[in-house]
mmCIF file of C-alpha atoms in Angstrom:
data_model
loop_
_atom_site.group_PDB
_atom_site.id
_atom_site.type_symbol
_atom_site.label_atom_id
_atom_site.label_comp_id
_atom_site.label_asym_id
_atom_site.label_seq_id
_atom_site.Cartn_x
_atom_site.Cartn_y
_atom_site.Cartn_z
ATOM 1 C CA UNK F 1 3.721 19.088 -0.360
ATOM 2 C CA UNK F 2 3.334 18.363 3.355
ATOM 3 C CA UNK F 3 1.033 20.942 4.919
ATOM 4 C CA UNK F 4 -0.131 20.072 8.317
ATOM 5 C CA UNK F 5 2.718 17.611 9.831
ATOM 6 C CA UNK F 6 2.355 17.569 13.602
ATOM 7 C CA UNK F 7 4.906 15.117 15.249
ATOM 8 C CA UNK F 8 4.471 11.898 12.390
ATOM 9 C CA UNK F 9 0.504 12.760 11.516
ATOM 10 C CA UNK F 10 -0.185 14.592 8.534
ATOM 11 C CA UNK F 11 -3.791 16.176 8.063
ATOM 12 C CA UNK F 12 -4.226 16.104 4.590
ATOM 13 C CA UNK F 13 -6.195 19.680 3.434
ATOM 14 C CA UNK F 14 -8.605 18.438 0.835
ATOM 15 C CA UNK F 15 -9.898 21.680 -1.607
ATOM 16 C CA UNK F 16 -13.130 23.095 -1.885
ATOM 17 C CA UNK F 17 -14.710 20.617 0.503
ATOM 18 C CA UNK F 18 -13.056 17.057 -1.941
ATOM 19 C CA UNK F 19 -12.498 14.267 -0.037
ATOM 20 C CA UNK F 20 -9.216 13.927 -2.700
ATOM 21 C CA UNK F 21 -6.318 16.072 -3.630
ATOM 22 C CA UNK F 22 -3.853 15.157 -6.364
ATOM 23 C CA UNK F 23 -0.666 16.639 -5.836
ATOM 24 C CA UNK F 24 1.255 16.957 -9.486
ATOM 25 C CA UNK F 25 4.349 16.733 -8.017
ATOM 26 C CA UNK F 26 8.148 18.191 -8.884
ATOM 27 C CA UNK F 27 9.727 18.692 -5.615
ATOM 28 C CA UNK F 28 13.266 17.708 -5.026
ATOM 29 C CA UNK F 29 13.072 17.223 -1.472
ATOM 30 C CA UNK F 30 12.677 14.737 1.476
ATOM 31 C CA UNK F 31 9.432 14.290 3.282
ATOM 32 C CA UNK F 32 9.886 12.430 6.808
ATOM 33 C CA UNK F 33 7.966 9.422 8.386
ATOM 34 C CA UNK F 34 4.455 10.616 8.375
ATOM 35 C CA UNK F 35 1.150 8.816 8.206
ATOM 36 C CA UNK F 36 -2.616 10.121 7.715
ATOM 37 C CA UNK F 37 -6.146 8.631 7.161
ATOM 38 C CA UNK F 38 -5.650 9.203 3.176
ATOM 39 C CA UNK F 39 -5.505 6.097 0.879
ATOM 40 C CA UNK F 40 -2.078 7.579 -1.352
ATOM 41 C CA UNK F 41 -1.372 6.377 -4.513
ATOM 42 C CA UNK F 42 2.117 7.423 -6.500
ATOM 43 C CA UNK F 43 3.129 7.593 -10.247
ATOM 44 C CA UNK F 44 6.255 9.151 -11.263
ATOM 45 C CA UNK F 45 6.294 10.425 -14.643
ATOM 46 C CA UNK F 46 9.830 11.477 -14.943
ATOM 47 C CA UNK F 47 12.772 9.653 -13.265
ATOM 48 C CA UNK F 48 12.012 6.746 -10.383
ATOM 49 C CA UNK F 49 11.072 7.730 -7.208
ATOM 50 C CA UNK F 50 11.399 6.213 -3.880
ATOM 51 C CA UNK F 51 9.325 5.672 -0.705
ATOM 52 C CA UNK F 52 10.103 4.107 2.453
ATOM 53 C CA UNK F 53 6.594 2.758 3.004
ATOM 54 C CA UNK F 54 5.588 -0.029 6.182
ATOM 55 C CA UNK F 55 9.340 -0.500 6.434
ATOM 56 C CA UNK F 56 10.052 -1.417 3.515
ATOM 57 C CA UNK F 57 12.041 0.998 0.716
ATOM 58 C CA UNK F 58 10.385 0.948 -2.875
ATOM 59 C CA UNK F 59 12.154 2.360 -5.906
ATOM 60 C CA UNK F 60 9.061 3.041 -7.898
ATOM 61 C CA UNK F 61 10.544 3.443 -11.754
ATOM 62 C CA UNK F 62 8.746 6.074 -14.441
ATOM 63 C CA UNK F 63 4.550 4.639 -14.811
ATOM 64 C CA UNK F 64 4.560 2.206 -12.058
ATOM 65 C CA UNK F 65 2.268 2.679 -9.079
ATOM 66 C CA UNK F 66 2.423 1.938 -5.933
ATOM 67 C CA UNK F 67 -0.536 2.095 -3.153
ATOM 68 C CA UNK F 68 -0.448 2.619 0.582
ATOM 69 C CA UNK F 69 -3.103 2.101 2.900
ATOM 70 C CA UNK F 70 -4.347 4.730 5.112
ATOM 71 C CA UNK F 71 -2.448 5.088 8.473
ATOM 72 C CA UNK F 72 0.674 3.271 7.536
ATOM 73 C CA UNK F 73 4.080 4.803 8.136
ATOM 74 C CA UNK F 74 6.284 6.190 5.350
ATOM 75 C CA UNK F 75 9.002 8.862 3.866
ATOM 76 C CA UNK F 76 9.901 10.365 0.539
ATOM 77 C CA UNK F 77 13.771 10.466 -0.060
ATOM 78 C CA UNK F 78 14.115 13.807 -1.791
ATOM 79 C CA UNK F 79 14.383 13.312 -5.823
ATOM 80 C CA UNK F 80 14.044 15.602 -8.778
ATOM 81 C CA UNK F 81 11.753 14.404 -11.121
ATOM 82 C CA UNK F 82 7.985 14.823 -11.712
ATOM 83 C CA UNK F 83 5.230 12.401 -10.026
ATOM 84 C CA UNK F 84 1.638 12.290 -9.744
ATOM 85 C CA UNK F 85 0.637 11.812 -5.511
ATOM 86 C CA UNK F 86 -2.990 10.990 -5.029
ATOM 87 C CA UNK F 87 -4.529 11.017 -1.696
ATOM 88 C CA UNK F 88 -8.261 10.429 -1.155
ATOM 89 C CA UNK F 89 -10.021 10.013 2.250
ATOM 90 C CA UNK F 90 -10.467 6.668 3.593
ATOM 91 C CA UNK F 91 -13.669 6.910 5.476
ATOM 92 C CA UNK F 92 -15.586 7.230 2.411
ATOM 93 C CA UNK F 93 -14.350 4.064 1.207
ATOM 94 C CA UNK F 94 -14.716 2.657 4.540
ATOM 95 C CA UNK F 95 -18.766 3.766 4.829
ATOM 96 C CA UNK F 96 -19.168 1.577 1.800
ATOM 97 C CA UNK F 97 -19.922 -1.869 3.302
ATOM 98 C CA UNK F 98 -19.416 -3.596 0.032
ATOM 99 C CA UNK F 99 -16.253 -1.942 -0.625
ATOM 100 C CA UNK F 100 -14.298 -3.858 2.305
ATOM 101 C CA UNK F 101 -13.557 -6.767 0.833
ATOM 102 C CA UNK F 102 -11.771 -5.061 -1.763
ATOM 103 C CA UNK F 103 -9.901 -3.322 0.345
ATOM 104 C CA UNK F 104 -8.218 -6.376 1.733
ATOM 105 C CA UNK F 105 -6.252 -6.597 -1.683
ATOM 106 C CA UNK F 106 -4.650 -3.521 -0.052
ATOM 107 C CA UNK F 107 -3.928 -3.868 3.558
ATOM 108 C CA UNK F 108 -0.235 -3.030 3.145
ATOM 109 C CA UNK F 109 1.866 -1.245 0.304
ATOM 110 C CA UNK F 110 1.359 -2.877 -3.261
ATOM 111 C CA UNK F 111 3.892 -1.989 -5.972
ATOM 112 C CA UNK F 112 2.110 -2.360 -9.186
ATOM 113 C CA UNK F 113 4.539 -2.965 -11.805
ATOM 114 C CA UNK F 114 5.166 -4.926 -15.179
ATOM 115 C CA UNK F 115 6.966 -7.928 -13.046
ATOM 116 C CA UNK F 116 3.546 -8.111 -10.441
ATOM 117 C CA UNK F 117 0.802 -8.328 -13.882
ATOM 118 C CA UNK F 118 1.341 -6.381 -16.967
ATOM 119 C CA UNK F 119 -2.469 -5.887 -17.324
ATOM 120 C CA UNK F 120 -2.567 -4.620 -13.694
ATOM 121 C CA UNK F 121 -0.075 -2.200 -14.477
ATOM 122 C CA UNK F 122 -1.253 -1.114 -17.670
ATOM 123 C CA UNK F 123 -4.605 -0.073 -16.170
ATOM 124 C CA UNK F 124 -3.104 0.815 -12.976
ATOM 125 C CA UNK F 125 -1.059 3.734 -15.668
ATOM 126 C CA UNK F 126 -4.536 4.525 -17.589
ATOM 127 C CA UNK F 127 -6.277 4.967 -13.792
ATOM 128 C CA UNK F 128 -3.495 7.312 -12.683
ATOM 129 C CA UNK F 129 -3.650 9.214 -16.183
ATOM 130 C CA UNK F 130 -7.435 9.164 -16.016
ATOM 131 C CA UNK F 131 -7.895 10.973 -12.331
ATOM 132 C CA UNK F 132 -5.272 13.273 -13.358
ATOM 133 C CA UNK F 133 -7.302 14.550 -16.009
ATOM 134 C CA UNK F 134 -10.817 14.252 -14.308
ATOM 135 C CA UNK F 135 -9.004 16.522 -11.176
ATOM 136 C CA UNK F 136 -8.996 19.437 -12.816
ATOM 137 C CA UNK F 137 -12.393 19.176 -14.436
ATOM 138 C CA UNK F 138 -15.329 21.542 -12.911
ATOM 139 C CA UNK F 139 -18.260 18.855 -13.352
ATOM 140 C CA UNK F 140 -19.863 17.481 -10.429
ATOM 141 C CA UNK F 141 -19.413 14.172 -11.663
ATOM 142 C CA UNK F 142 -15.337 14.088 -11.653
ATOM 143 C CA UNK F 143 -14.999 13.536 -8.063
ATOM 144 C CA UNK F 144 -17.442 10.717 -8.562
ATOM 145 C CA UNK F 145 -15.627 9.173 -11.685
ATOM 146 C CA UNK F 146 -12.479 9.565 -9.400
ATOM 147 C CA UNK F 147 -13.669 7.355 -7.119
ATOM 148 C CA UNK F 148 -15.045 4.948 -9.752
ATOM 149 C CA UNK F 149 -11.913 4.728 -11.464
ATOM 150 C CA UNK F 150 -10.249 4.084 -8.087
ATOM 151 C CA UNK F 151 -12.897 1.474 -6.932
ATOM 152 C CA UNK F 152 -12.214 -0.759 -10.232
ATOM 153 C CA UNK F 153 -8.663 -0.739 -10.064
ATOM 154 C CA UNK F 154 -9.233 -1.957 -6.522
ATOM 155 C CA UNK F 155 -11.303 -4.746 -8.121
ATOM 156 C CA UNK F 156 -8.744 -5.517 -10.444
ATOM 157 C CA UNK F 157 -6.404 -6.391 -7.831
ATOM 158 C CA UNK F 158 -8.080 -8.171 -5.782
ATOM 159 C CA UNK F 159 -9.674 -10.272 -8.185
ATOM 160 C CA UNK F 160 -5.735 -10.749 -9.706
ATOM 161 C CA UNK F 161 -5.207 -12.141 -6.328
ATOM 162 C CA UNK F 162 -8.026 -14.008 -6.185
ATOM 163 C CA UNK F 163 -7.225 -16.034 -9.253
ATOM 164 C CA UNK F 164 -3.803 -16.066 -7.767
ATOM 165 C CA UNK F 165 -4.756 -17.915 -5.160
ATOM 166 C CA UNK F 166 -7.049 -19.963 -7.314
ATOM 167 C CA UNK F 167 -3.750 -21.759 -9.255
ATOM 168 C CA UNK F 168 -2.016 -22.292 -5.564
ATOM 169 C CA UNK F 169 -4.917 -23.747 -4.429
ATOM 170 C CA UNK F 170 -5.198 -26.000 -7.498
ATOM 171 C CA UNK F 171 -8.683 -26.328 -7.702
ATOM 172 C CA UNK F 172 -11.748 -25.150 -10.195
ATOM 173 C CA UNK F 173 -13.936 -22.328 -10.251
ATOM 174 C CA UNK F 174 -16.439 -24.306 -8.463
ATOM 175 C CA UNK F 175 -14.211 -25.295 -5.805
ATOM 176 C CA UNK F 176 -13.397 -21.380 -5.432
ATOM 177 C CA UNK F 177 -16.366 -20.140 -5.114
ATOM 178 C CA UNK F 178 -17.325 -22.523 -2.127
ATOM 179 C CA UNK F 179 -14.043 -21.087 -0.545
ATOM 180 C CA UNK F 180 -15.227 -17.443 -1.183
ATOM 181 C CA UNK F 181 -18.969 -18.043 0.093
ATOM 182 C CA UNK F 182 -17.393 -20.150 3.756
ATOM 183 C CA UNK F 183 -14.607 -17.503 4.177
ATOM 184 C CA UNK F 184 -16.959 -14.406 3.468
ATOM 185 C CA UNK F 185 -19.304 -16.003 6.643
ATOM 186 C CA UNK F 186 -15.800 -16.935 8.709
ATOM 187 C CA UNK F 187 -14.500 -13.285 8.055
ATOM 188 C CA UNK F 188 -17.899 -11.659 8.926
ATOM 189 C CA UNK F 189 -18.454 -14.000 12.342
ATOM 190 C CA UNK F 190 -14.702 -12.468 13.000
ATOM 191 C CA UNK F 191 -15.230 -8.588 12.165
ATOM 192 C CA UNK F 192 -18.703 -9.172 14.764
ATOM 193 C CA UNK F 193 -16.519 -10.621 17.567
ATOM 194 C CA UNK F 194 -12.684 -9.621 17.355
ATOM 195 C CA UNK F 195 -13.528 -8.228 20.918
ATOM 196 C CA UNK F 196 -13.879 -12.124 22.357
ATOM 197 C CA UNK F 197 -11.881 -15.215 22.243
ATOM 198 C CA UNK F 198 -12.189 -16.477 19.062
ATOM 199 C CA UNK F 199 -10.422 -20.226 18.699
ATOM 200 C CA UNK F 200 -9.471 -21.922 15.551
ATOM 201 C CA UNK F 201 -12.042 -24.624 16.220
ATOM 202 C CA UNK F 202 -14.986 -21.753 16.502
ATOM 203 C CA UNK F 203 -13.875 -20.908 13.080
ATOM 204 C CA UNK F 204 -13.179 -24.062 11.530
ATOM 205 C CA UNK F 205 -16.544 -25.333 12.260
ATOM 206 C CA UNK F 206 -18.159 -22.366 10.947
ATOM 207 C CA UNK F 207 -16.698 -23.620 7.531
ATOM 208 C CA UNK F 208 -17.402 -26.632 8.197
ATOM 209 C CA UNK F 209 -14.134 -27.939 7.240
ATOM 210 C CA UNK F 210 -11.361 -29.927 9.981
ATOM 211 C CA UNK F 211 -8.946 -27.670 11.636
ATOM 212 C CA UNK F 212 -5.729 -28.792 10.102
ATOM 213 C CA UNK F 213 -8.028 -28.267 6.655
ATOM 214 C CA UNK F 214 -9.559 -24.760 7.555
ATOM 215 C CA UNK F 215 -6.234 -23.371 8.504
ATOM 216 C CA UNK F 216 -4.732 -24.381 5.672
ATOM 217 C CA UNK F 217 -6.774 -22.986 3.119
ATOM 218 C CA UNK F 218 -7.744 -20.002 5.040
ATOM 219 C CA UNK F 219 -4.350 -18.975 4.288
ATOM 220 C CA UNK F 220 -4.107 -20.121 1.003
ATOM 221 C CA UNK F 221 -6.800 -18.178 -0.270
ATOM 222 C CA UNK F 222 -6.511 -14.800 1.395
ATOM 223 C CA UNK F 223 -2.386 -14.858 1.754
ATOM 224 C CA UNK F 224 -2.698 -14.336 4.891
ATOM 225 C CA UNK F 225 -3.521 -17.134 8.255
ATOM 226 C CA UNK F 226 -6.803 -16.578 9.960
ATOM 227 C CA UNK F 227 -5.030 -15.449 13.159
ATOM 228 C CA UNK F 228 -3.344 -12.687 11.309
ATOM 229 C CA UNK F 229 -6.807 -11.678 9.383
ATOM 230 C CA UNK F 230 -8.289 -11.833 13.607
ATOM 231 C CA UNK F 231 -4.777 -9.644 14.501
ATOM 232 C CA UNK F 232 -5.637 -7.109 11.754
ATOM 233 C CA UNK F 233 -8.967 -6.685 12.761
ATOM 234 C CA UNK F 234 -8.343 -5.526 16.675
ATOM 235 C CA UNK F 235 -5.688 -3.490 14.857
ATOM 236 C CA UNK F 236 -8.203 -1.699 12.668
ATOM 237 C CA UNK F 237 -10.835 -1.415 16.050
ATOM 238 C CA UNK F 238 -7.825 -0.495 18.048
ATOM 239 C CA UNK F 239 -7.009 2.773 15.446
ATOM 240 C CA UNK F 240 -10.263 4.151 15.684
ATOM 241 C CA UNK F 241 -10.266 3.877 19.598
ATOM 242 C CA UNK F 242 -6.844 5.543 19.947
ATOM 243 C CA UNK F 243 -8.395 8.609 18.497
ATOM 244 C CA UNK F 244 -10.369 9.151 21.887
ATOM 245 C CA UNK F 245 -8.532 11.012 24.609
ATOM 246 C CA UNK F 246 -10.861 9.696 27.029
ATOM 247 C CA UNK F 247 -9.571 6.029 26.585
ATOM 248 C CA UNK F 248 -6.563 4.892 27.938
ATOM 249 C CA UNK F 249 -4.505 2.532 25.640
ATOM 250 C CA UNK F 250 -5.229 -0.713 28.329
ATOM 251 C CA UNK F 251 -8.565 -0.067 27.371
ATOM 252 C CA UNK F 252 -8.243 0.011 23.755
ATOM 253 C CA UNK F 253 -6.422 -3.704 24.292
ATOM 254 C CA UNK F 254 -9.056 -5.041 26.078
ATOM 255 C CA UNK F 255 -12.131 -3.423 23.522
ATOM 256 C CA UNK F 256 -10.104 -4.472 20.897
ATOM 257 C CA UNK F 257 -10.102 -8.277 21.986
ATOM 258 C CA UNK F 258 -6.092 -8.620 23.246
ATOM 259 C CA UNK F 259 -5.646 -10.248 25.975
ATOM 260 C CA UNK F 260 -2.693 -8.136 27.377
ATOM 261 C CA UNK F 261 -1.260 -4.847 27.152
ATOM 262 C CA UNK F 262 2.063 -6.803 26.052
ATOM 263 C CA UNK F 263 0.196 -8.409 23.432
ATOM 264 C CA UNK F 264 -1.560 -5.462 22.200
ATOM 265 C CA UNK F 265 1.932 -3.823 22.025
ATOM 266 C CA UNK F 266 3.956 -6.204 20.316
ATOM 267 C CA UNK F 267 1.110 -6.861 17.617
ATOM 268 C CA UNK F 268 0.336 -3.250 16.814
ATOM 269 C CA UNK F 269 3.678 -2.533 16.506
ATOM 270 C CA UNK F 270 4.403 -5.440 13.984
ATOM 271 C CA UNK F 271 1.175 -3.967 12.081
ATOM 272 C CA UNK F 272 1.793 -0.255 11.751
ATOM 273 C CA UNK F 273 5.503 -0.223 12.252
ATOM 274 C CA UNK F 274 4.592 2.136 15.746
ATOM 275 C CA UNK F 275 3.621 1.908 19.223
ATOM 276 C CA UNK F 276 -0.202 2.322 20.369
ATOM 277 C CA UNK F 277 1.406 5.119 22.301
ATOM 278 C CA UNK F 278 3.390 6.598 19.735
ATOM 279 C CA UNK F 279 0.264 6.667 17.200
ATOM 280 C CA UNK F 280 -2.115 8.064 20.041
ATOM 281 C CA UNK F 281 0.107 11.442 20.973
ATOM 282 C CA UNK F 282 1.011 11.654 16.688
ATOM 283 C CA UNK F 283 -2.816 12.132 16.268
ATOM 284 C CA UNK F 284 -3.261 13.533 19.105
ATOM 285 C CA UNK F 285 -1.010 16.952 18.404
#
């Protein structure tokens, strides 16, 4: 199935000028740690399969899904079976501005199965079902329909954890939508100035809310704290700049907004499960 695997970096060969490839799956054999810029999505039909994905192993039984982001780390163990393996590139989804806050329902691997929502997964089945069918179609529209189908699923979840969130937070849909409206301005005031200091008191009056209450609910309501959404962020700025030859990786840290090279290090390693070193050469060769 792997093509194109130089060192860890796989460059996925999309056909007839697609920006996806579906990969209908029966190998019985092991794929090593690789990453690429391909949103991959997995659905075995017959027997369970498993991935080592962001360090973590997932035993993925018949019909349930499970997503990984572009550019994080994983492996196939080898397994006989039959699995559907769809890979679509993620700078189209990333050149759609409205598309990024969906996205964050996907920042590391989700396992979609009866246990996570039974309507997720049921859908999350039909989608899989769906794009397999649409792939082999000749109209100019399937590609498109693809991406649809893949977009609303994307929806689904994040509006799944959305209403998650909602019942931790304990408030009403009111309430909620305040939340959404003051984090969508904190979260766009951070993705315009990861590259500078940014303190929890900038933030927190951005909101309008008291520290102690900002922080709080930040993390509440995106599962995540508001110095790991900041983290992310330089992590995301420092990918692109790694792909540059002509920038050292002490200059990526300092574009990116970290204050040190130790910093950078220990931070981009906890996020992609590699060294800023180590993911420069992979892409590199």
């Amino acid at each position: 199935m792997i093509k194109h695997l130089s060192g860890d970096y796989e460059t996925v060969e999309y056909d007839n000028k697609r920006t996806i490839l579906l990969h209908d799956n029966y190998d019985n054999e092991a794929y090593p740690v690789h990453w690429h810029n391909a949103v991959e999505v997995i659905m075995p039909l017959e027997n369970s399969y498993t991935v080592c994905a962001g360090g973590t192993d997932y035993t993925i039984p018949e019909y349930d899904v499970l997503i990984i982001p572009a550019a994080e780390l994983h492996s196939m163990a080898a397994s006989p079976g039959h699995r559907l393996i769809f890979q679509c590139d993620n700078s189209v989804l990333a050149e759609i501005s409205a598309v990024e806050p969906i996205m964050r329902g996907i920042n590391a691997p989700l396992l979609i199965n009866k246990n996570y929502s039974k309507e997720l997964h049921s859908l999350a089945k039909k989608t899989m079902l769906d794009i397999f069918s649409l792939y082999s179609q000749k109209s100019e529209l399937a590609d498109s329909k693809i991406y649809i189908a893949l977009i609303s699923l994307m929806i689904a979840v994040r509006e799944f954890q959305i209403e998650k969130n909602r019942h931790s937070l304990d408030c009403d849909d009111i309430k909620i939508d305040e939340y959404s409206e003051k984090f969508r301005i904190v979260m766009k005031y951070i993705d315009a100035n990861y590259m500078y200091d940014i303190t929890l008191e900038q933030l927190a009056d951005i909101a309008g809310y008291s520290k102690y209450h900002f922080s709080r609910i930040f993390k509440q309501y995106n599962s995540m704290s508001y110095l790991q959404y900041i983290n992310a962020r330089r992590t995301k700025a420092a990918e692109h700049l790694l792909l540059d030859p002509e920038i050292s990786i002490t200059e990526v840290a300092m574009r990116a907004g970290f204050k040190s090279l130790t910093t950078f290090n220990r931070i981009f390693r906890e996020i992609k499960h590699c060294t800023p070193s180590d993911f420069k050469k992979l892409y590199t060769r």
